[in-house]
Amino acid sequence: MAKKYFFNFIVFILMIAFISSCKSDDDYEDEYIEIIEVEEISPVVFNIDEVPYPKLSDYNFFDGLMSNQDPVYGVLPFRLINKLFTDYAKKQRFIWMPDDVSANYVNDHTVLDFPIGTTLIKTFYYENVLPDNNKNIIETRLMIKKEEGWIFANYIWNEDQTEADFDLVGGFADLEWDLEGTTRSVHYRIPSQSECFTCHKSEVNNTPIGPKPQNLNSEYPYEDGTKNQLQKLIEMGYLENNLPETIYTVPKWDDTSLDLNERMRGYTDINCAHCHYDFGHCDYRPMRFAFNLTSDDINLGVCVDSDTDIFDKTKIVEPSNLDNSILYYRFSTIEENYRMPLLGRSLVHEEAVELVEEWINSLDISCN
């Protein structure tokens, strides 16, 4: 199905028959309904030879006030089952594609094979920002697939929340916000182009991280009803209809009703695997945190000897021994040289630390 939306415009012919009392039914020919198909075109402004544009508004991704993030037709919202932690910032994600092109399924754990022109849109913001408990959008990051590959286009929002300007230098935003009754503060890092590449590195190329079938196979409340996200992409013409019957889907890491080990694998998949894989930034480390690989505990670091000297900790993960587990230390510290992930956070993800602690203490194998 093409990426077009059709609606039926019903025209009643001989409508006068219903209001006229001067003629009998025999005076009229049979009434009929004419169905007119009207094609809705996305109003997004996009010239692949000219992007990235200097301002976010130049793309016309959003209807009305841009800060409302109300997408125009063709800009499809989506969300990941598991999301990369970024100092408790909230995120809104969208995808847009040109007409007559579609992505292809590769396998469950690989990013969809997106066509040229695909634009991934991700806005970072905080709610309940003090002193006025307002929403504050900090940045909107774009990844645009050009003929030469994926490029980054980052847009930093102004104080009035009316516009965002192209910027790949990066910077910081300091703010305080209320998080469940507690005042929190953050020295939020807006990444530079080189920092973007560190996390999105695939050999010498850039690549998205999150939009994999295993992390998209869930429902989303669209305006026209709740639907599976992959099926919605197919309906929009954004994805070829060649999905397998079953997709090995990641568990939601913070759903405590699910298996603890599976939740741990789900968390490390989105937060760690993009660096710890072949040709990634940390490919020299022994761990491989991708969800399809961590059914083997060794890839989670269990009983793996430390390859770095951090406070005499000898194992990446030693079952039931937090003090000797480097993984636990990296999750629970904010020291720049030791924290994990290295980029994207300056705060401790407290809920994740609790997950790691519970998981390590649940392991009942011996490393001897």
mmCIF file of C-alpha atoms in Angstrom:
data_model
loop_
_atom_site.group_PDB
_atom_site.id
_atom_site.type_symbol
_atom_site.label_atom_id
_atom_site.label_comp_id
_atom_site.label_asym_id
_atom_site.label_seq_id
_atom_site.Cartn_x
_atom_site.Cartn_y
_atom_site.Cartn_z
ATOM 1 C CA MET A 1 0.000 0.000 0.000
ATOM 2 C CA ALA A 2 1.411 3.374 -0.983
ATOM 3 C CA LYS A 3 2.180 6.004 1.639
ATOM 4 C CA LYS A 4 -1.031 7.815 0.872
ATOM 5 C CA TYR A 5 -4.201 8.182 2.812
ATOM 6 C CA PHE A 6 -7.479 7.959 0.971
ATOM 7 C CA PHE A 7 -10.811 9.103 2.255
ATOM 8 C CA ASN A 8 -14.243 8.859 0.700
ATOM 9 C CA PHE A 9 -15.893 12.104 -0.246
ATOM 10 C CA ILE A 10 -19.565 11.244 -0.709
ATOM 11 C CA VAL A 11 -21.529 13.277 -3.209
ATOM 12 C CA PHE A 12 -25.272 12.735 -3.346
ATOM 13 C CA ILE A 13 -26.652 13.323 -6.820
ATOM 14 C CA LEU A 14 -30.213 14.579 -7.259
ATOM 15 C CA MET A 15 -30.355 15.768 -3.661
ATOM 16 C CA ILE A 16 -33.271 17.984 -4.596
ATOM 17 C CA ALA A 17 -35.414 14.861 -4.644
ATOM 18 C CA PHE A 18 -35.323 14.772 -0.863
ATOM 19 C CA ILE A 19 -36.574 18.282 -0.419
ATOM 20 C CA SER A 20 -38.975 18.654 -3.318
ATOM 21 C CA SER A 21 -42.633 17.890 -2.753
ATOM 22 C CA CYS A 22 -43.694 18.768 -6.287
ATOM 23 C CA LYS A 23 -42.534 15.665 -8.092
ATOM 24 C CA SER A 24 -43.185 11.988 -7.696
ATOM 25 C CA ASP A 25 -40.494 9.373 -7.312
ATOM 26 C CA ASP A 26 -41.072 8.341 -10.923
ATOM 27 C CA ASP A 27 -39.746 11.684 -12.109
ATOM 28 C CA TYR A 28 -36.225 10.878 -10.909
ATOM 29 C CA GLU A 29 -33.591 8.569 -12.157
ATOM 30 C CA ASP A 30 -31.984 6.271 -9.617
ATOM 31 C CA GLU A 31 -29.871 8.069 -7.067
ATOM 32 C CA TYR A 32 -26.166 7.175 -6.874
ATOM 33 C CA ILE A 33 -23.120 7.902 -4.779
ATOM 34 C CA GLU A 34 -19.899 8.978 -6.396
ATOM 35 C CA ILE A 35 -16.707 7.994 -4.508
ATOM 36 C CA ILE A 36 -13.852 10.377 -5.064
ATOM 37 C CA GLU A 37 -10.391 9.320 -3.924
ATOM 38 C CA VAL A 38 -8.343 12.207 -2.585
ATOM 39 C CA GLU A 39 -4.620 11.733 -2.118
ATOM 40 C CA GLU A 40 -3.074 13.274 0.999
ATOM 41 C CA ILE A 41 0.495 14.396 0.486
ATOM 42 C CA SER A 42 2.981 14.949 3.280
ATOM 43 C CA PRO A 43 3.748 18.691 3.625
ATOM 44 C CA VAL A 44 7.292 18.007 4.819
ATOM 45 C CA VAL A 45 9.867 20.155 3.028
ATOM 46 C CA PHE A 46 12.812 18.007 2.015
ATOM 47 C CA ASN A 47 15.514 18.361 -0.624
ATOM 48 C CA ILE A 48 18.165 15.733 -0.095
ATOM 49 C CA ASP A 49 20.796 17.933 -1.754
ATOM 50 C CA GLU A 50 20.093 20.820 0.626
ATOM 51 C CA VAL A 51 19.604 19.156 4.011
ATOM 52 C CA PRO A 52 20.479 19.711 6.767
ATOM 53 C CA TYR A 53 18.570 22.969 6.852
ATOM 54 C CA PRO A 54 19.636 25.807 9.190
ATOM 55 C CA LYS A 55 16.444 25.678 11.276
ATOM 56 C CA LEU A 56 14.214 22.843 12.441
ATOM 57 C CA SER A 57 11.119 24.692 11.248
ATOM 58 C CA ASP A 58 12.489 24.596 7.689
ATOM 59 C CA TYR A 59 11.446 20.941 7.407
ATOM 60 C CA ASN A 60 7.804 21.560 8.408
ATOM 61 C CA PHE A 61 7.700 18.349 10.446
ATOM 62 C CA PHE A 62 5.145 19.701 12.928
ATOM 63 C CA ASP A 63 1.722 21.297 12.748
ATOM 64 C CA GLY A 64 0.956 24.468 14.720
ATOM 65 C CA LEU A 65 3.301 25.397 17.539
ATOM 66 C CA MET A 66 6.472 23.413 16.928
ATOM 67 C CA SER A 67 6.979 22.880 20.659
ATOM 68 C CA ASN A 68 3.752 20.850 20.752
ATOM 69 C CA GLN A 69 5.470 18.258 18.527
ATOM 70 C CA ASP A 70 2.216 17.557 16.710
ATOM 71 C CA PRO A 71 3.404 15.767 13.563
ATOM 72 C CA VAL A 72 2.099 16.606 10.101
ATOM 73 C CA TYR A 73 0.880 13.852 7.825
ATOM 74 C CA GLY A 74 3.705 11.474 6.916
ATOM 75 C CA VAL A 75 5.690 12.123 10.108
ATOM 76 C CA LEU A 76 4.914 8.954 12.028
ATOM 77 C CA PRO A 77 5.466 8.784 15.805
ATOM 78 C CA PHE A 78 6.990 5.663 17.298
ATOM 79 C CA ARG A 79 8.527 4.502 20.547
ATOM 80 C CA LEU A 80 11.019 1.867 21.515
ATOM 81 C CA ILE A 81 10.267 -0.934 23.961
ATOM 82 C CA ASN A 82 13.560 -0.117 25.686
ATOM 83 C CA LYS A 83 15.151 3.327 25.494
ATOM 84 C CA LEU A 84 18.682 4.555 25.993
ATOM 85 C CA PHE A 85 19.025 6.375 29.315
ATOM 86 C CA THR A 86 19.951 10.051 28.910
ATOM 87 C CA ASP A 87 19.958 11.680 32.347
ATOM 88 C CA TYR A 88 16.215 11.073 32.770
ATOM 89 C CA ALA A 89 15.364 13.191 29.716
ATOM 90 C CA LYS A 90 12.125 12.229 28.008
ATOM 91 C CA LYS A 91 12.076 11.611 24.266
ATOM 92 C CA GLN A 92 9.646 11.821 21.382
ATOM 93 C CA ARG A 93 10.498 9.888 18.233
ATOM 94 C CA PHE A 94 9.221 10.219 14.677
ATOM 95 C CA ILE A 95 10.083 8.878 11.239
ATOM 96 C CA TRP A 96 9.526 10.360 7.800
ATOM 97 C CA MET A 97 10.250 8.928 4.339
ATOM 98 C CA PRO A 98 9.906 10.247 0.797
ATOM 99 C CA ASP A 99 7.199 8.870 -1.481
ATOM 100 C CA ASP A 100 7.562 5.492 -3.144
ATOM 101 C CA VAL A 101 10.395 4.111 -1.005
ATOM 102 C CA SER A 102 10.223 1.630 1.870
ATOM 103 C CA ALA A 103 12.476 0.043 4.464
ATOM 104 C CA ASN A 104 13.248 -3.669 4.462
ATOM 105 C CA TYR A 105 13.356 -6.211 7.257
ATOM 106 C CA VAL A 106 16.807 -7.805 7.675
ATOM 107 C CA ASN A 107 16.412 -9.808 10.890
ATOM 108 C CA ASP A 108 14.985 -9.281 14.361
ATOM 109 C CA HIS A 109 18.113 -7.754 15.893
ATOM 110 C CA THR A 110 19.340 -5.561 13.028
ATOM 111 C CA VAL A 111 18.242 -1.984 12.337
ATOM 112 C CA LEU A 112 15.741 -1.862 9.494
ATOM 113 C CA ASP A 113 17.344 -1.326 6.103
ATOM 114 C CA PHE A 114 16.098 2.210 5.527
ATOM 115 C CA PRO A 115 16.009 3.823 2.072
ATOM 116 C CA ILE A 116 17.733 7.053 1.066
ATOM 117 C CA GLY A 117 15.820 10.068 2.341
ATOM 118 C CA THR A 118 14.692 8.425 5.579
ATOM 119 C CA THR A 119 14.727 10.926 8.438
ATOM 120 C CA LEU A 120 14.672 9.821 12.067
ATOM 121 C CA ILE A 121 13.595 12.580 14.454
ATOM 122 C CA LYS A 122 14.223 12.488 18.212
ATOM 123 C CA THR A 123 13.360 15.323 20.601
ATOM 124 C CA PHE A 124 14.835 15.456 24.122
ATOM 125 C CA TYR A 125 12.946 17.326 26.831
ATOM 126 C CA TYR A 126 12.184 17.540 30.544
ATOM 127 C CA GLU A 127 8.824 18.055 32.218
ATOM 128 C CA ASN A 128 8.148 19.907 35.487
ATOM 129 C CA VAL A 129 11.186 22.125 34.991
ATOM 130 C CA LEU A 130 11.587 24.559 37.868
ATOM 131 C CA PRO A 131 10.666 27.159 38.875
ATOM 132 C CA ASP A 132 7.441 27.084 36.816
ATOM 133 C CA ASN A 133 6.991 23.330 36.297
ATOM 134 C CA ASN A 134 7.130 23.806 32.531
ATOM 135 C CA LYS A 135 8.121 21.489 29.730
ATOM 136 C CA ASN A 136 11.567 22.393 28.391
ATOM 137 C CA ILE A 137 12.754 21.029 25.041
ATOM 138 C CA ILE A 138 16.533 21.000 24.833
ATOM 139 C CA GLU A 139 17.381 19.493 21.464
ATOM 140 C CA THR A 140 15.999 17.642 18.467
ATOM 141 C CA ARG A 141 18.374 15.219 16.792
ATOM 142 C CA LEU A 142 17.926 14.102 13.205
ATOM 143 C CA MET A 143 19.562 11.232 11.408
ATOM 144 C CA ILE A 144 19.130 11.596 7.645
ATOM 145 C CA LYS A 145 20.102 8.872 5.202
ATOM 146 C CA LYS A 146 21.825 10.349 2.166
ATOM 147 C CA GLU A 147 23.444 8.535 -0.721
ATOM 148 C CA GLU A 148 26.771 8.512 1.108
ATOM 149 C CA GLY A 149 25.187 7.190 4.315
ATOM 150 C CA TRP A 150 23.618 8.525 7.506
ATOM 151 C CA ILE A 151 24.388 12.087 8.567
ATOM 152 C CA PHE A 152 23.702 13.866 11.856
ATOM 153 C CA ALA A 153 21.731 17.088 12.142
ATOM 154 C CA ASN A 154 21.256 18.381 15.672
ATOM 155 C CA TYR A 155 19.004 21.359 16.512
ATOM 156 C CA ILE A 156 19.223 23.259 19.793
ATOM 157 C CA TRP A 157 16.021 24.960 20.979
ATOM 158 C CA ASN A 158 15.865 28.611 22.007
ATOM 159 C CA GLU A 159 14.635 29.790 25.398
ATOM 160 C CA ASP A 160 11.244 30.798 23.996
ATOM 161 C CA GLN A 161 10.725 27.253 22.697
ATOM 162 C CA THR A 162 9.765 28.620 19.287
ATOM 163 C CA GLU A 163 12.711 27.495 17.142
ATOM 164 C CA ALA A 164 15.738 25.203 17.076
ATOM 165 C CA ASP A 165 18.968 25.994 15.242
ATOM 166 C CA PHE A 166 21.357 23.590 13.531
ATOM 167 C CA ASP A 167 24.409 22.932 15.689
ATOM 168 C CA LEU A 168 26.979 20.130 15.677
ATOM 169 C CA VAL A 169 29.365 21.779 18.139
ATOM 170 C CA GLY A 170 27.389 20.721 21.198
ATOM 171 C CA GLY A 171 27.130 22.335 24.591
ATOM 172 C CA PHE A 172 25.448 22.074 27.973
ATOM 173 C CA ALA A 173 22.072 22.901 29.479
ATOM 174 C CA ASP A 174 21.696 23.325 33.229
ATOM 175 C CA LEU A 175 18.280 22.878 34.746
ATOM 176 C CA GLU A 176 16.358 21.642 37.763
ATOM 177 C CA TRP A 177 13.183 19.617 37.543
ATOM 178 C CA ASP A 178 10.792 17.807 39.790
ATOM 179 C CA LEU A 179 11.026 14.030 39.523
ATOM 180 C CA GLU A 180 8.289 12.333 41.525
ATOM 181 C CA GLY A 181 8.417 14.890 44.310
ATOM 182 C CA THR A 182 12.203 15.219 44.404
ATOM 183 C CA THR A 183 14.112 18.179 42.995
ATOM 184 C CA ARG A 184 16.798 16.966 40.611
ATOM 185 C CA SER A 185 19.451 18.914 38.737
ATOM 186 C CA VAL A 186 21.394 18.092 35.613
ATOM 187 C CA HIS A 187 24.318 19.446 33.625
ATOM 188 C CA TYR A 188 22.865 18.071 30.404
ATOM 189 C CA ARG A 189 25.316 17.408 27.599
ATOM 190 C CA ILE A 190 24.251 18.255 24.039
ATOM 191 C CA PRO A 191 26.600 16.088 21.972
ATOM 192 C CA SER A 192 29.044 17.251 19.335
ATOM 193 C CA GLN A 193 29.244 15.546 15.960
ATOM 194 C CA SER A 194 32.207 13.415 17.064
ATOM 195 C CA GLU A 195 30.330 12.281 20.172
ATOM 196 C CA CYS A 196 27.360 11.302 18.009
ATOM 197 C CA PHE A 197 29.691 9.142 15.944
ATOM 198 C CA THR A 198 31.130 7.467 19.051
ATOM 199 C CA CYS A 199 27.781 5.882 19.882
ATOM 200 C CA HIS A 200 26.472 5.485 16.314
ATOM 201 C CA LYS A 201 29.693 4.019 14.935
ATOM 202 C CA SER A 202 29.654 1.008 12.642
ATOM 203 C CA GLU A 203 33.195 0.617 11.384
ATOM 204 C CA VAL A 204 33.664 3.985 9.612
ATOM 205 C CA ASN A 205 29.958 4.611 9.026
ATOM 206 C CA ASN A 206 27.095 6.053 11.066
ATOM 207 C CA THR A 207 24.081 3.914 11.940
ATOM 208 C CA PRO A 208 20.891 4.285 14.006
ATOM 209 C CA ILE A 209 20.677 2.322 17.249
ATOM 210 C CA GLY A 210 17.083 1.761 18.327
ATOM 211 C CA PRO A 211 14.756 1.002 15.381
ATOM 212 C CA LYS A 212 15.149 -2.762 15.208
ATOM 213 C CA PRO A 213 12.175 -5.115 14.806
ATOM 214 C CA GLN A 214 12.863 -6.626 18.243
ATOM 215 C CA ASN A 215 12.537 -3.169 19.820
ATOM 216 C CA LEU A 216 9.594 -1.948 17.710
ATOM 217 C CA ASN A 217 7.323 -4.978 17.959
ATOM 218 C CA SER A 218 4.775 -3.385 20.283
ATOM 219 C CA GLU A 219 1.580 -1.364 20.120
ATOM 220 C CA TYR A 220 1.282 2.413 19.855
ATOM 221 C CA PRO A 221 -1.841 4.589 20.375
ATOM 222 C CA TYR A 222 -2.075 6.339 16.989
ATOM 223 C CA GLU A 223 -4.789 8.879 16.239
ATOM 224 C CA ASP A 224 -6.690 6.281 14.228
ATOM 225 C CA GLY A 225 -6.412 3.635 16.924
ATOM 226 C CA THR A 226 -3.884 1.468 18.713
ATOM 227 C CA LYS A 227 -1.844 -0.710 16.351
ATOM 228 C CA ASN A 228 1.346 -2.715 16.223
ATOM 229 C CA GLN A 229 4.120 -0.337 15.183
ATOM 230 C CA LEU A 230 5.598 -2.629 12.536
ATOM 231 C CA GLN A 231 2.181 -3.161 10.979
ATOM 232 C CA LYS A 232 1.593 0.594 11.012
ATOM 233 C CA LEU A 233 4.856 1.112 9.155
ATOM 234 C CA ILE A 234 3.662 -1.397 6.565
ATOM 235 C CA GLU A 235 0.284 0.371 6.240
ATOM 236 C CA MET A 236 2.069 3.684 5.669
ATOM 237 C CA GLY A 237 4.248 2.120 3.008
ATOM 238 C CA TYR A 238 7.311 2.753 5.153
ATOM 239 C CA LEU A 239 8.120 -0.974 5.471
ATOM 240 C CA GLU A 240 7.896 -3.844 3.005
ATOM 241 C CA ASN A 241 5.404 -6.501 4.039
ATOM 242 C CA ASN A 242 7.961 -9.282 4.465
ATOM 243 C CA LEU A 243 8.067 -9.761 8.244
ATOM 244 C CA PRO A 244 8.357 -13.262 9.706
ATOM 245 C CA GLU A 245 5.420 -14.696 11.622
ATOM 246 C CA THR A 246 7.309 -14.424 14.915
ATOM 247 C CA ILE A 247 9.777 -11.769 16.064
ATOM 248 C CA TYR A 248 12.077 -12.478 19.012
ATOM 249 C CA THR A 249 11.118 -9.337 20.932
ATOM 250 C CA VAL A 250 13.069 -7.714 23.749
ATOM 251 C CA PRO A 251 11.368 -7.634 27.163
ATOM 252 C CA LYS A 252 10.617 -4.262 28.731
ATOM 253 C CA TRP A 253 13.460 -3.974 31.185
ATOM 254 C CA ASP A 254 11.485 -2.183 33.923
ATOM 255 C CA ASP A 255 8.539 -4.599 33.879
ATOM 256 C CA THR A 256 9.109 -6.436 37.156
ATOM 257 C CA SER A 257 6.612 -9.122 36.217
ATOM 258 C CA LEU A 258 9.091 -10.448 33.645
ATOM 259 C CA ASP A 259 12.120 -12.684 34.089
ATOM 260 C CA LEU A 260 14.993 -10.872 35.807
ATOM 261 C CA ASN A 261 17.713 -12.203 33.513
ATOM 262 C CA GLU A 262 15.677 -11.292 30.418
ATOM 263 C CA ARG A 263 15.147 -7.763 31.759
ATOM 264 C CA MET A 264 18.874 -7.364 32.346
ATOM 265 C CA ARG A 265 19.549 -8.486 28.771
ATOM 266 C CA GLY A 266 16.962 -6.012 27.500
ATOM 267 C CA TYR A 267 18.577 -3.132 29.366
ATOM 268 C CA THR A 268 22.136 -3.841 28.267
ATOM 269 C CA ASP A 269 20.975 -4.348 24.684
ATOM 270 C CA ILE A 270 19.830 -0.740 24.276
ATOM 271 C CA ASN A 271 22.315 0.917 26.645
ATOM 272 C CA CYS A 272 25.530 -0.998 25.998
ATOM 273 C CA ALA A 273 25.410 -3.105 22.833
ATOM 274 C CA HIS A 274 25.936 -0.215 20.392
ATOM 275 C CA CYS A 275 29.513 0.164 21.676
ATOM 276 C CA HIS A 276 30.229 -3.431 22.702
ATOM 277 C CA TYR A 277 29.997 -5.164 19.349
ATOM 278 C CA ASP A 278 32.326 -5.955 16.459
ATOM 279 C CA PHE A 279 33.652 -2.700 14.976
ATOM 280 C CA GLY A 280 31.912 -0.648 17.680
ATOM 281 C CA HIS A 281 33.663 1.856 19.930
ATOM 282 C CA CYS A 282 34.359 -0.778 22.608
ATOM 283 C CA ASP A 283 34.842 -3.804 20.400
ATOM 284 C CA TYR A 284 38.169 -4.524 22.151
ATOM 285 C CA ARG A 285 36.266 -5.400 25.332
ATOM 286 C CA PRO A 286 35.198 -9.045 25.760
ATOM 287 C CA MET A 287 31.483 -8.380 26.363
ATOM 288 C CA ARG A 288 28.853 -8.501 23.622
ATOM 289 C CA PHE A 289 25.656 -7.040 25.035
ATOM 290 C CA ALA A 290 23.289 -7.437 22.060
ATOM 291 C CA PHE A 291 20.082 -9.205 23.067
ATOM 292 C CA ASN A 292 20.562 -11.996 20.537
ATOM 293 C CA LEU A 293 23.981 -12.783 22.047
ATOM 294 C CA THR A 294 23.400 -12.571 25.794
ATOM 295 C CA SER A 295 21.687 -15.915 26.219
ATOM 296 C CA ASP A 296 25.350 -16.791 26.801
ATOM 297 C CA ASP A 297 26.227 -15.350 30.227
ATOM 298 C CA ILE A 298 29.826 -14.860 29.150
ATOM 299 C CA ASN A 299 28.730 -12.058 26.847
ATOM 300 C CA LEU A 300 27.216 -10.341 29.888
ATOM 301 C CA GLY A 301 30.604 -10.599 31.573
ATOM 302 C CA VAL A 302 29.689 -13.320 34.062
ATOM 303 C CA CYS A 303 32.899 -14.832 35.458
ATOM 304 C CA VAL A 304 34.926 -12.987 32.819
ATOM 305 C CA ASP A 305 38.285 -11.745 34.100
ATOM 306 C CA SER A 306 38.690 -7.991 34.252
ATOM 307 C CA ASP A 307 40.835 -6.477 31.509
ATOM 308 C CA THR A 308 41.246 -3.233 33.432
ATOM 309 C CA ASP A 309 42.467 -2.374 36.921
ATOM 310 C CA ILE A 310 39.704 -0.609 38.807
ATOM 311 C CA PHE A 311 40.083 -0.747 42.578
ATOM 312 C CA ASP A 312 41.281 -4.390 42.497
ATOM 313 C CA LYS A 313 38.022 -5.692 41.043
ATOM 314 C CA THR A 314 38.939 -8.926 39.273
ATOM 315 C CA LYS A 315 35.731 -9.863 37.419
ATOM 316 C CA ILE A 316 33.393 -8.086 35.023
ATOM 317 C CA VAL A 317 30.588 -9.797 36.938
ATOM 318 C CA GLU A 318 31.134 -12.084 39.899
ATOM 319 C CA PRO A 319 27.903 -13.786 40.981
ATOM 320 C CA SER A 320 26.596 -12.539 44.331
ATOM 321 C CA ASN A 321 29.606 -10.259 44.769
ATOM 322 C CA LEU A 322 28.916 -6.613 43.944
ATOM 323 C CA ASP A 323 32.225 -5.432 45.375
ATOM 324 C CA ASN A 324 34.227 -7.516 42.923
ATOM 325 C CA SER A 325 32.043 -6.761 39.883
ATOM 326 C CA ILE A 326 33.293 -4.011 37.592
ATOM 327 C CA LEU A 327 29.973 -3.901 35.756
ATOM 328 C CA TYR A 328 28.156 -2.856 38.927
ATOM 329 C CA TYR A 329 30.731 -0.174 39.634
ATOM 330 C CA ARG A 330 30.500 1.271 36.119
ATOM 331 C CA PHE A 331 26.719 1.498 36.382
ATOM 332 C CA SER A 332 26.768 3.156 39.794
ATOM 333 C CA THR A 333 29.501 5.762 39.319
ATOM 334 C CA ILE A 334 29.399 9.156 37.621
ATOM 335 C CA GLU A 335 33.177 9.399 37.295
ATOM 336 C CA GLU A 336 33.740 10.203 33.645
ATOM 337 C CA ASN A 337 36.627 7.761 33.181
ATOM 338 C CA TYR A 338 34.740 4.791 34.618
ATOM 339 C CA ARG A 339 31.010 5.212 34.117
ATOM 340 C CA MET A 340 29.039 3.167 31.624
ATOM 341 C CA PRO A 341 27.857 4.288 29.169
ATOM 342 C CA LEU A 342 30.748 6.706 28.732
ATOM 343 C CA LEU A 343 28.581 9.293 26.960
ATOM 344 C CA GLY A 344 24.965 10.363 27.290
ATOM 345 C CA ARG A 345 24.750 10.414 31.051
ATOM 346 C CA SER A 346 26.128 12.414 33.954
ATOM 347 C CA LEU A 347 23.655 11.057 36.507
ATOM 348 C CA VAL A 348 23.261 7.589 37.959
ATOM 349 C CA HIS A 349 20.325 5.692 36.520
ATOM 350 C CA GLU A 350 19.160 4.572 39.929
ATOM 351 C CA GLU A 351 16.507 2.126 38.728
ATOM 352 C CA ALA A 352 19.058 0.434 36.473
ATOM 353 C CA VAL A 353 21.545 0.130 39.327
ATOM 354 C CA GLU A 354 18.846 -1.635 41.340
ATOM 355 C CA LEU A 355 18.277 -3.975 38.402
ATOM 356 C CA VAL A 356 21.980 -4.797 38.098
ATOM 357 C CA GLU A 357 22.304 -5.326 41.844
ATOM 358 C CA GLU A 358 19.334 -7.666 41.947
ATOM 359 C CA TRP A 359 20.569 -9.562 38.896
ATOM 360 C CA ILE A 360 24.144 -10.062 40.183
ATOM 361 C CA ASN A 361 22.864 -11.194 43.571
ATOM 362 C CA SER A 362 20.543 -13.680 41.877
ATOM 363 C CA LEU A 363 23.346 -15.480 40.046
ATOM 364 C CA ASP A 364 24.113 -18.761 41.790
ATOM 365 C CA ILE A 365 26.972 -20.108 39.696
ATOM 366 C CA SER A 366 30.596 -20.288 40.802
ATOM 367 C CA CYS A 367 33.461 -18.804 38.827
ATOM 368 C CA ASN A 368 35.941 -21.362 40.206
#
